[in-house]
Short mmCIF file of C-alpha atoms and ligand atoms in Angstrom, two decimals:
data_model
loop_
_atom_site.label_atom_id
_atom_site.label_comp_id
_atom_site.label_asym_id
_atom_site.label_seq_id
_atom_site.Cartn_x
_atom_site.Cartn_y
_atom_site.Cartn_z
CA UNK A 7 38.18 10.73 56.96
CA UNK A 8 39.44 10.24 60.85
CA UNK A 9 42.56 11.52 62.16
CA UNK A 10 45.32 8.60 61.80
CA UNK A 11 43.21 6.73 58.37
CA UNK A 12 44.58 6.64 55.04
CA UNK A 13 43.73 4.76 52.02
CA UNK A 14 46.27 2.00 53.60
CA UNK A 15 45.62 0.91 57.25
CA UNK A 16 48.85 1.73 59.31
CA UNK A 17 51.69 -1.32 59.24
CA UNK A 18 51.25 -3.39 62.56
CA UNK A 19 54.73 -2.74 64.49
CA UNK A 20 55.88 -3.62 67.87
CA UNK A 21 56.18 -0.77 69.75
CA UNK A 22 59.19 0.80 71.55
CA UNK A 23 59.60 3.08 74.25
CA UNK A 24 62.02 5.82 73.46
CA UNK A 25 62.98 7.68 76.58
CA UNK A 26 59.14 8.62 77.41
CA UNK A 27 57.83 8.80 74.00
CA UNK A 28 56.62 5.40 72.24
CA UNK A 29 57.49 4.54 68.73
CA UNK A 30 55.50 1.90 66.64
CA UNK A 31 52.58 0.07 67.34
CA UNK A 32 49.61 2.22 67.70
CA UNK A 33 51.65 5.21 69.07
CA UNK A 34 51.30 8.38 67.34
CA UNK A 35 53.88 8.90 64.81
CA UNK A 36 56.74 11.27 66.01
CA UNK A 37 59.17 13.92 64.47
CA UNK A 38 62.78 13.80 65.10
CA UNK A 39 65.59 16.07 64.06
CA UNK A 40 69.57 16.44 64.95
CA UNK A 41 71.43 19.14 66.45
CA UNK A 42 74.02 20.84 64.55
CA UNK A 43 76.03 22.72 67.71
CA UNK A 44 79.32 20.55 69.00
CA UNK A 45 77.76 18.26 71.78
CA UNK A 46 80.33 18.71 73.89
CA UNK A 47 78.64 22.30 73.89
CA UNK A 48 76.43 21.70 76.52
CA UNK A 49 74.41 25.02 76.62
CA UNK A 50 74.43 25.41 72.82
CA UNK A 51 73.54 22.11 72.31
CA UNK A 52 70.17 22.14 74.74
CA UNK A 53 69.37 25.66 73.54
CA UNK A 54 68.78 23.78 70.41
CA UNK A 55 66.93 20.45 71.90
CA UNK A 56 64.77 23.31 73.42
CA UNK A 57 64.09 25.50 69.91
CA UNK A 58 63.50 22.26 68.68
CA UNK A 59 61.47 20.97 71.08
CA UNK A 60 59.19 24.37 70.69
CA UNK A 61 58.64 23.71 67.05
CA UNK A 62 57.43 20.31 67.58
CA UNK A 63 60.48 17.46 67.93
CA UNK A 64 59.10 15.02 69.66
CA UNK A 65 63.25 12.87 69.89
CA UNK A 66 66.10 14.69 69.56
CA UNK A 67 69.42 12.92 67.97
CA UNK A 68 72.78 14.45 68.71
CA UNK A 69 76.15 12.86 67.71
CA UNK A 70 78.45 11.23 70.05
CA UNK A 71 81.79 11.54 68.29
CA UNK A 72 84.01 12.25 70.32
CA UNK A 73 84.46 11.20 74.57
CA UNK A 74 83.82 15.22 75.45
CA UNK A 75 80.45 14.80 73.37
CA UNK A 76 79.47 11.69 75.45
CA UNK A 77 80.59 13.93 78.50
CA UNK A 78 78.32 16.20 77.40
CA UNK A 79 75.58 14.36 76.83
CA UNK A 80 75.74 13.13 80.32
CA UNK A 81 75.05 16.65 81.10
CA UNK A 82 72.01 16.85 78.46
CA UNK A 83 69.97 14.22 78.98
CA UNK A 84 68.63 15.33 82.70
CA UNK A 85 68.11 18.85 81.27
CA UNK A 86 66.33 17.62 77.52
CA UNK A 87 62.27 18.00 77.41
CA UNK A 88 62.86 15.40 74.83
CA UNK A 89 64.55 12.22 74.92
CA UNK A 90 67.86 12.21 73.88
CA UNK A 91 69.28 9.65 71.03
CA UNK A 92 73.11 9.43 70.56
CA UNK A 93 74.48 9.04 67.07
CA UNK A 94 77.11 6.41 66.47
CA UNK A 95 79.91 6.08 63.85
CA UNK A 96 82.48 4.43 63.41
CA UNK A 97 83.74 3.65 67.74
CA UNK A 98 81.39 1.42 69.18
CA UNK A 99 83.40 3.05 72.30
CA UNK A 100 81.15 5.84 71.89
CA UNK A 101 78.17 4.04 71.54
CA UNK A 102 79.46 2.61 75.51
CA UNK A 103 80.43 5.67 76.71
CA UNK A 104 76.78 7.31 75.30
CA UNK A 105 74.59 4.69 77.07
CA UNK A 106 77.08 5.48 80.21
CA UNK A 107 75.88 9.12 80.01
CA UNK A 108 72.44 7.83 80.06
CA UNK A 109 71.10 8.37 76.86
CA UNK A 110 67.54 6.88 75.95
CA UNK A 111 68.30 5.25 72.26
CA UNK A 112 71.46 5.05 70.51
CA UNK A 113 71.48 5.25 66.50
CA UNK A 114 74.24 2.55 65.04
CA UNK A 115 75.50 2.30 61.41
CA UNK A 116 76.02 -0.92 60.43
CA UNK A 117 78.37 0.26 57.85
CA UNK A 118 81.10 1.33 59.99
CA UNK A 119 80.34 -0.34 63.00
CA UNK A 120 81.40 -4.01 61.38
CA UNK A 121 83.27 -6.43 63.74
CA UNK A 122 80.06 -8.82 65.42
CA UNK A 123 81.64 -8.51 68.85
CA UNK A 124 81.89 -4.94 68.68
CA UNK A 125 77.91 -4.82 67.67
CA UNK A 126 77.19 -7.46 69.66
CA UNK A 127 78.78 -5.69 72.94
CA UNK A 128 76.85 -2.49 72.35
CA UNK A 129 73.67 -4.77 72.38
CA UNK A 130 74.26 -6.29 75.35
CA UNK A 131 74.73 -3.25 77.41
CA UNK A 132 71.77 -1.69 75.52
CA UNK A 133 69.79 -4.93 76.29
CA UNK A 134 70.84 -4.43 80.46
CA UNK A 135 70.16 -0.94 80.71
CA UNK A 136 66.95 -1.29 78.41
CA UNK A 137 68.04 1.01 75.46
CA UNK A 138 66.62 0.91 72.18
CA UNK A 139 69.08 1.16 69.34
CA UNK A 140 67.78 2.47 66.08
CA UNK A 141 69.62 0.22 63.52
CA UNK A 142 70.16 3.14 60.57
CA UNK A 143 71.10 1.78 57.16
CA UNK A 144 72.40 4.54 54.81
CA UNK A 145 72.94 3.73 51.28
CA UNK A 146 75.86 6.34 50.93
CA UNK A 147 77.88 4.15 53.85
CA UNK A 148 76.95 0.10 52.88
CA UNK A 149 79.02 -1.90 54.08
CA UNK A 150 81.81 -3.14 51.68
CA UNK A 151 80.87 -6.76 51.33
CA UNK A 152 77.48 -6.02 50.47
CA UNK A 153 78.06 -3.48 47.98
CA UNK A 154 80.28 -5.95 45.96
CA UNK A 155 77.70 -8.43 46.57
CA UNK A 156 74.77 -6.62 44.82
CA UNK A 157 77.47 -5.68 41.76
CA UNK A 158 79.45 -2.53 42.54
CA UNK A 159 75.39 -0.55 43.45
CA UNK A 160 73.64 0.18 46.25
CA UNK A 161 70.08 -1.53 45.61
CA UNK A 162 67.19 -2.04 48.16
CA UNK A 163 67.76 -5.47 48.53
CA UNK A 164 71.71 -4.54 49.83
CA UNK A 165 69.99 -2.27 52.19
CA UNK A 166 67.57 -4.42 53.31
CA UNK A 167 70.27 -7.32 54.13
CA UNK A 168 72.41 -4.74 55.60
CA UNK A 169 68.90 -4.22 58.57
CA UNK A 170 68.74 -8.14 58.63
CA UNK A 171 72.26 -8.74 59.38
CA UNK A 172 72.88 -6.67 62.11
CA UNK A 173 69.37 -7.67 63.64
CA UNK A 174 70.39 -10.98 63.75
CA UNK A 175 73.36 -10.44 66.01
CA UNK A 176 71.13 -8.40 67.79
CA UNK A 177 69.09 -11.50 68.35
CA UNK A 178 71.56 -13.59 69.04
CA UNK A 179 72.44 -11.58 72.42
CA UNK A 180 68.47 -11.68 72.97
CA UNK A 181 68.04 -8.11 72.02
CA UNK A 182 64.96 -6.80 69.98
CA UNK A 183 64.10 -3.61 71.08
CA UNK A 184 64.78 -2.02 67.45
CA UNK A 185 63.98 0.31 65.06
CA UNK A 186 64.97 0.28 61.64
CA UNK A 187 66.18 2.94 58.89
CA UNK A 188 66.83 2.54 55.59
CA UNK A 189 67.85 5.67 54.06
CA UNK A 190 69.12 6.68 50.74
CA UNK A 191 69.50 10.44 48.66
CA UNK A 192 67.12 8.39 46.05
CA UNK A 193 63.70 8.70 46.41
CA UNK A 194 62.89 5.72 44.40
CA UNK A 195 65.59 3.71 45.91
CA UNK A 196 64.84 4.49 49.57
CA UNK A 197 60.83 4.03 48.88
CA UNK A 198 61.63 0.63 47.44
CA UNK A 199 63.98 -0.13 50.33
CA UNK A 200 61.43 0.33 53.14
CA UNK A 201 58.45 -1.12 51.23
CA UNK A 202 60.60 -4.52 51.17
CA UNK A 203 61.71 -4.19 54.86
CA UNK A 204 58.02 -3.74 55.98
CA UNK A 205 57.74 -7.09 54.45
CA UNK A 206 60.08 -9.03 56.83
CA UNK A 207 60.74 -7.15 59.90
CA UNK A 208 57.62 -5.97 62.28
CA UNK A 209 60.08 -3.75 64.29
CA UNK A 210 58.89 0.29 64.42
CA UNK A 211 60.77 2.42 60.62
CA UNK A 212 62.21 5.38 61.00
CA UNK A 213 61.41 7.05 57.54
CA UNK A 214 63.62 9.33 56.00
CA UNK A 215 65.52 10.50 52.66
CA UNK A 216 68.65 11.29 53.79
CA UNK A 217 70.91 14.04 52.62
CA UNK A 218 67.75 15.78 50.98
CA UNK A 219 70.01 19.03 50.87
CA UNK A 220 68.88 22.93 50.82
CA UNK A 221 65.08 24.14 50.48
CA UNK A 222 62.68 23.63 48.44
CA UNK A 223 64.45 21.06 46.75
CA UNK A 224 65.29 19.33 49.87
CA UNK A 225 62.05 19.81 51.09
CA UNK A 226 60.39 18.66 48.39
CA UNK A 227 62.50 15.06 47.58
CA UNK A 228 61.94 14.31 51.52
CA UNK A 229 58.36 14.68 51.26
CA UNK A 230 58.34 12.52 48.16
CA UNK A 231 59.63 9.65 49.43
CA UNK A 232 58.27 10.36 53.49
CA UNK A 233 55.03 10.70 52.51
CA UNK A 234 54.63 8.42 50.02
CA UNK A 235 55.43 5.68 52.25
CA UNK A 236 53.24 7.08 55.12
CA UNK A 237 50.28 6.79 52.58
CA UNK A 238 50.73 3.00 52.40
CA UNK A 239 51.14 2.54 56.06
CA UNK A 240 54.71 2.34 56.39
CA UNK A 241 56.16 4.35 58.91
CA UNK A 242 56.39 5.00 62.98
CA UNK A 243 58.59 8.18 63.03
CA UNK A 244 60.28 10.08 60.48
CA UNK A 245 62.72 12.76 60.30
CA UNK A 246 63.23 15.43 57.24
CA UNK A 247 67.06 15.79 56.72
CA UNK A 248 67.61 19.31 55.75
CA UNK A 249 70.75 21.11 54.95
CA UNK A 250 68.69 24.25 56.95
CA UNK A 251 68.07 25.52 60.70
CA UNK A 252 67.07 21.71 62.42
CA UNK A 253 63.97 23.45 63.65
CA UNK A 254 62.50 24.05 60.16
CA UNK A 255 63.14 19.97 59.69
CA UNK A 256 61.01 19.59 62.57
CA UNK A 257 58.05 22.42 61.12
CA UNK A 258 58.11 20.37 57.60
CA UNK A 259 57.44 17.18 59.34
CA UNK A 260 54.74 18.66 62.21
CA UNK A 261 53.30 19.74 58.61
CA UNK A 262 53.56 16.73 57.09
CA UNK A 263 51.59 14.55 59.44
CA UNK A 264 48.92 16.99 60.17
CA UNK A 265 48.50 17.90 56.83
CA UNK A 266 48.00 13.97 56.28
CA UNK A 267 45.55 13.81 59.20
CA UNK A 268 48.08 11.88 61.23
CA UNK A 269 49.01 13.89 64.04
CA UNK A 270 46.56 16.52 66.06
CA UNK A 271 47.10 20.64 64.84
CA UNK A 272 49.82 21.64 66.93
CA UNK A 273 49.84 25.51 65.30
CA UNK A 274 48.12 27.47 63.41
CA UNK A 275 47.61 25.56 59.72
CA UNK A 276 47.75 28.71 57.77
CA UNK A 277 46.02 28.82 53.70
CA UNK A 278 46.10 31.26 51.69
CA UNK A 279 45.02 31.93 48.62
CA UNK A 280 47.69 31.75 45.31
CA UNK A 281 46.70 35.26 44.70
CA UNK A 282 45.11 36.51 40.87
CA UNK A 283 43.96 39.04 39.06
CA UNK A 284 41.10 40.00 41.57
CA UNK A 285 43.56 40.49 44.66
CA UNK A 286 43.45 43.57 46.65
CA UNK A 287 46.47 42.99 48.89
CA UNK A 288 49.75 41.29 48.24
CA UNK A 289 48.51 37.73 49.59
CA UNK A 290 51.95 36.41 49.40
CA UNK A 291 53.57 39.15 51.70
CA UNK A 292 50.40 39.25 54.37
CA UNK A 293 50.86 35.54 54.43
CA UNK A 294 54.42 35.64 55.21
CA UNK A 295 53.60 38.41 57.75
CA UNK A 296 51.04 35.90 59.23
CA UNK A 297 52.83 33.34 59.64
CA UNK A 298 55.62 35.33 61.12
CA UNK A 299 53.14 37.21 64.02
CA UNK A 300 51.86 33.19 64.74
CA UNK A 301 54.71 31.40 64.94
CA UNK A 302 55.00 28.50 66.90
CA UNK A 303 52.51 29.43 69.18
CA UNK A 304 50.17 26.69 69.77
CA UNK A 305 47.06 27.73 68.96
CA UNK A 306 45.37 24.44 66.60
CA UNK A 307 43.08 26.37 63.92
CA UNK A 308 43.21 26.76 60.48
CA UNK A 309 43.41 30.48 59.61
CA UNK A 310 42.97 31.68 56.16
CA UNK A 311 44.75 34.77 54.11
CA UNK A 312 42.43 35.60 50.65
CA UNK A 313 43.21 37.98 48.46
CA UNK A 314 39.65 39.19 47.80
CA UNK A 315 36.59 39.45 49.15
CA UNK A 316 34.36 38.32 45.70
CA UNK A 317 35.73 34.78 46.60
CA UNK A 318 37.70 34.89 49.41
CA UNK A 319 34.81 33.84 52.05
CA UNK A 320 33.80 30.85 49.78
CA UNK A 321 36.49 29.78 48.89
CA UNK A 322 38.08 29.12 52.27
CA UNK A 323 34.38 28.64 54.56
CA UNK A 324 35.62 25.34 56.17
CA UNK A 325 38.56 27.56 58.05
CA UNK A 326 38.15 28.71 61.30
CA UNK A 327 38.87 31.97 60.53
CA UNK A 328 40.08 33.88 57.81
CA UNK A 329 40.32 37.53 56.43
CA UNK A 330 39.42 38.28 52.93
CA UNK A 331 40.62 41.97 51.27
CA UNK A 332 38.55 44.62 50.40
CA UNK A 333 39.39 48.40 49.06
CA UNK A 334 41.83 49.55 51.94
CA UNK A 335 40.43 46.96 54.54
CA UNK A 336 40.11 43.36 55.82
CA UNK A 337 36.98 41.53 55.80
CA UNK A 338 37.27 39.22 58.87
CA UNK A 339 34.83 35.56 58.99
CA UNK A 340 34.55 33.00 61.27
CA UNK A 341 33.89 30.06 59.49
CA UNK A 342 32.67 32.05 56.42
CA UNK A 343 30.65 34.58 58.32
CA UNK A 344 31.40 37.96 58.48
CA UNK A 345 32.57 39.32 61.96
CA UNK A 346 34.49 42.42 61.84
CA UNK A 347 36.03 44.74 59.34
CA UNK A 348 39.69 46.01 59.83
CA UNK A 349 41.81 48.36 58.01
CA UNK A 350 44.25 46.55 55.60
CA UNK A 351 47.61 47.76 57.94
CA UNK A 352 45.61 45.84 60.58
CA UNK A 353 44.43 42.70 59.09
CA UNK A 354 47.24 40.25 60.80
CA UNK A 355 46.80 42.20 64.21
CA UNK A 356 43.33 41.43 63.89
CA UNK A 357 43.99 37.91 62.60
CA UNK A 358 46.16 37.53 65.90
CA UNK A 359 43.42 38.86 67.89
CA UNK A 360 40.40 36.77 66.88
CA UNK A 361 42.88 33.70 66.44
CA UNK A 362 43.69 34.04 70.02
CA UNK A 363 39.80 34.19 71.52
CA UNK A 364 38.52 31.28 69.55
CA UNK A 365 41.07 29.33 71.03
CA UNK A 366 40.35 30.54 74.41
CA UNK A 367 36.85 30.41 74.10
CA UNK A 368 35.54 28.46 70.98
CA UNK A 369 33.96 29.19 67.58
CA UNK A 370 30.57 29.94 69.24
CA UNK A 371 31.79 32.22 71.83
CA UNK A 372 33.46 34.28 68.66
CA UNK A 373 30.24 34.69 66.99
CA UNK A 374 28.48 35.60 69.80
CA UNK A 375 30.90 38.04 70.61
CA UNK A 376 30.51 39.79 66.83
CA UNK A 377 26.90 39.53 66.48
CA UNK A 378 25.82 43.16 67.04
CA UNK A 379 28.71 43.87 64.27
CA UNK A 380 28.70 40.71 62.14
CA UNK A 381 25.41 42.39 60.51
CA UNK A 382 27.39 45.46 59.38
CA UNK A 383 30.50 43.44 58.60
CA UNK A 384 27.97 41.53 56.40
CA UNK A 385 27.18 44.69 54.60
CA UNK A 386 30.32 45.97 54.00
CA UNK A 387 31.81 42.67 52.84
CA UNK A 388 28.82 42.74 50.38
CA UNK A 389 29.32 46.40 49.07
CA UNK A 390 33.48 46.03 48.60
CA UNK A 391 31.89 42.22 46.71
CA UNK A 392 29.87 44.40 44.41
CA UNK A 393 31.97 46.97 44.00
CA UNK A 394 35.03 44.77 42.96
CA UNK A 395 33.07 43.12 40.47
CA UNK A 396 31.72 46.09 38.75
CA UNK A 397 35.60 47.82 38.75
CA UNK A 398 37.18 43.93 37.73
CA UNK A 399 33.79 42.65 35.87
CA UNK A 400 32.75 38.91 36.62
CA UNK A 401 35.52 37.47 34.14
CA UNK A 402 38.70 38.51 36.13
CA UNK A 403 40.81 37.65 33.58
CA UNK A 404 38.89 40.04 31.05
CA UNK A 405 38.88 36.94 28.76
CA UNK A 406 36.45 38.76 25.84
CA UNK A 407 39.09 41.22 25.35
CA UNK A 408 42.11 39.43 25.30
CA UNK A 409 40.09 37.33 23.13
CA UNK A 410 39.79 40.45 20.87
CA UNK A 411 43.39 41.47 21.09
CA UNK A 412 44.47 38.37 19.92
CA UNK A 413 42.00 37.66 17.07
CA UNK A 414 43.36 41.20 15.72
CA UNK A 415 46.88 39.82 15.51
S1 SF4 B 509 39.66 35.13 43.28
FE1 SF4 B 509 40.23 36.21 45.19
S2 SF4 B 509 40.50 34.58 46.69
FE2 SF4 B 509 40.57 33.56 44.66
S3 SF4 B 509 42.77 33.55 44.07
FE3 SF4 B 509 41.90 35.46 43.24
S4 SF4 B 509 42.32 36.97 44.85
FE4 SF4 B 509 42.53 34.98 45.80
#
């Protein structure tokens, strides 16, 4: 499959320009987060557009709360590598004073921003200074009327006619550069809410499941509902709403999209094996130490971590390079040939190492370099292979014998 297909073809939106960065439409499909720091922080606050930016954001939302935050933002947005969206509750003041500070989308909640003049202000300056506004419907904050209208419960069709309403005062002031949320802490509820709002609006969705809370849970519930609704086609930027560091929102959804083939390899897509009977390292910890040396650096390969060398190589031949352990050492392959062995306290130094060239110079170039020691590597690989199998015997689970054991009890 191509980068960008899935088994649904992508939801035709009209696309918006966000600062720089275009949303919906054919555009790539972004990651967002929030900051957490005070905006009226100014240096705190673009430390954190920057770590974030590092990891992958492609928009940044911060909140406009208060008039020292929209001070401060007029003091952010020059500085950001990203553009800038200002979150709005409650004072469609600050939603003036952030698109006075220059801000490149604002992010409205219909269910506290209620009086039509007040909404229909904020477009019109939006609309003049050609702002988007991100209409975000949350299911924990409906507005009142609806609620009681769909019987005391937040349901997708509330949610739905929450988007619709304030769209069409949008429209009335002749504004339609929009994009739409419809978030909920309910998987099922937000899934359903989207798939219905895909239906009747063509404007770009911002996909998300809000208030997801801590990892893995949190983690887990967001990619439920994200990714089940990229799969059908819905979808033109999401954000993973974490109660964690912003910057691992922004990892989770980098992951997310390139794991679904819908975004280039920014980093290193790290596999390793779950580990069994037949390893010879601790997988888990040599993975966490690999994924610690490689950061965010931006180096687009998929690196492997296998516990042993018997299947190892095999198993994990479509990476671009991987390490497989052996008695005391590291096996090193480049696309499932052998290249180099290490000793095991050097495997993610070596890892590093090799990572690093084949970026710089290609696959090829790597196994030219090895080839007056990819013969020996071969060799050695092959002894530790044989040599594991007669210690651990083909059946790694020594299935005859626990077989045995248990017949005898
Ligand atoms: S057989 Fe080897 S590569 Fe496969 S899970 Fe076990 S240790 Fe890992």
């Amino acid at each position: 499959m191509e980068l960008g297909q899935s088994s649904h073809p992508r939801r035709k939106t009209r696309r918006i320009m966000v600062g720089d960065v275009p949303v919906g439409g054919d555009a790539p499909i972004t990651v967002q987060s929030m900051t957490t720091t005070r905006t009226a922080d100014v240096d705190g606050t673009l430390q954190q557009i920057y770590d974030l930016a590092m990891a992958g954001a492609d928009i940044v939302r911060c909140t406009c709360n208060e008039i020292e935050a929209a001070e401060g933002l007029a003091r952010i947005v020059p500085r950001s590598p990203v553009p800038i969206v200002a979150d709005i509750h409650h004072q469609y003041r600050m939603a003036l004073a952030a698109l006075e500070a220059g801000v490149h989308c604002l992010r409205l909640n219909p269910g506290n921003i209620r009086k039509p003049e007040h909404i229909k202000l904020v477009a019109q300056e939006a609309r003049d200074r050609g702002v988007p506004i991100r209409i975000g419907v949350n299911g924990g904050s409906l507005h009142p009327d609806l609620y009681k209208k769909y019987g005391g419960r937040v349901t997708p069709e509330a949610m739905v006619e929450s988007a619709q309403m304030e769209l069409a005062y949008f429209q009335e002031v002749g504004f339609e550069d929009v994009k739409i949320s419809v978030k909920a802490s309910s998987v099922p509820l937000m899934i359903e809410a989207y798939r219905q709002l895909s239906e009747v609006v063509d404007h770009p969705l911002h996909l998300g499941v809000t208030e997801a809370g801590p990892v893995p849970g949190g983690l887990i519930k967001a990619t439920a509902g994200i990714a089940t609704l990229l799969a059908e086609g819905i979808g033109d930027t999401i954000r993973y709403s974490l109660t964690a560091d912003p910057v691992e929102e922004v990892r989770a959804g980098r992951t997310l999209l390139e794991s679904m083939g819908l975004r280039e390899r920014r980093n290193i897509d790290l596999i390793a094996c779950p580990s069994c009977g037949r390893a010879e390292i601790d997988v888990i910890e040599v993975a966490r130490k690999a994924q610690e040396a490689f950061g965010d650096r931006e180096i687009p390969l998929q690196v492997a971590v296998m516990g042993c060398v018997v299947n190892g190589p095999g198993e994990a031949r479509d990476a671009d390079l991987g390490i497989a352990a052996g008695r005391n050492k590291g096996h090193l392959f480049v696309r499932g040939q052998n290249v180099a062995v290490v000793p095991e306290d050097e495997m993610v130094d070596a890892l590093v190492e090799w990572a690093t060239y084949i970026h710089e110079h290609g696959v090829e170039a790597a196994l030219e370099r090895a080839r007056s020691t990819s013969e020996a590597a071969r060799r050695a690989a092959e002894r530790d292979r044989a040599d594991l199998l007669r210690a651990k015997g083909a059946d790694a689970n020594r299935s005859e014998q626990r077989v045995e054991v248990i017949r005898r009890l």
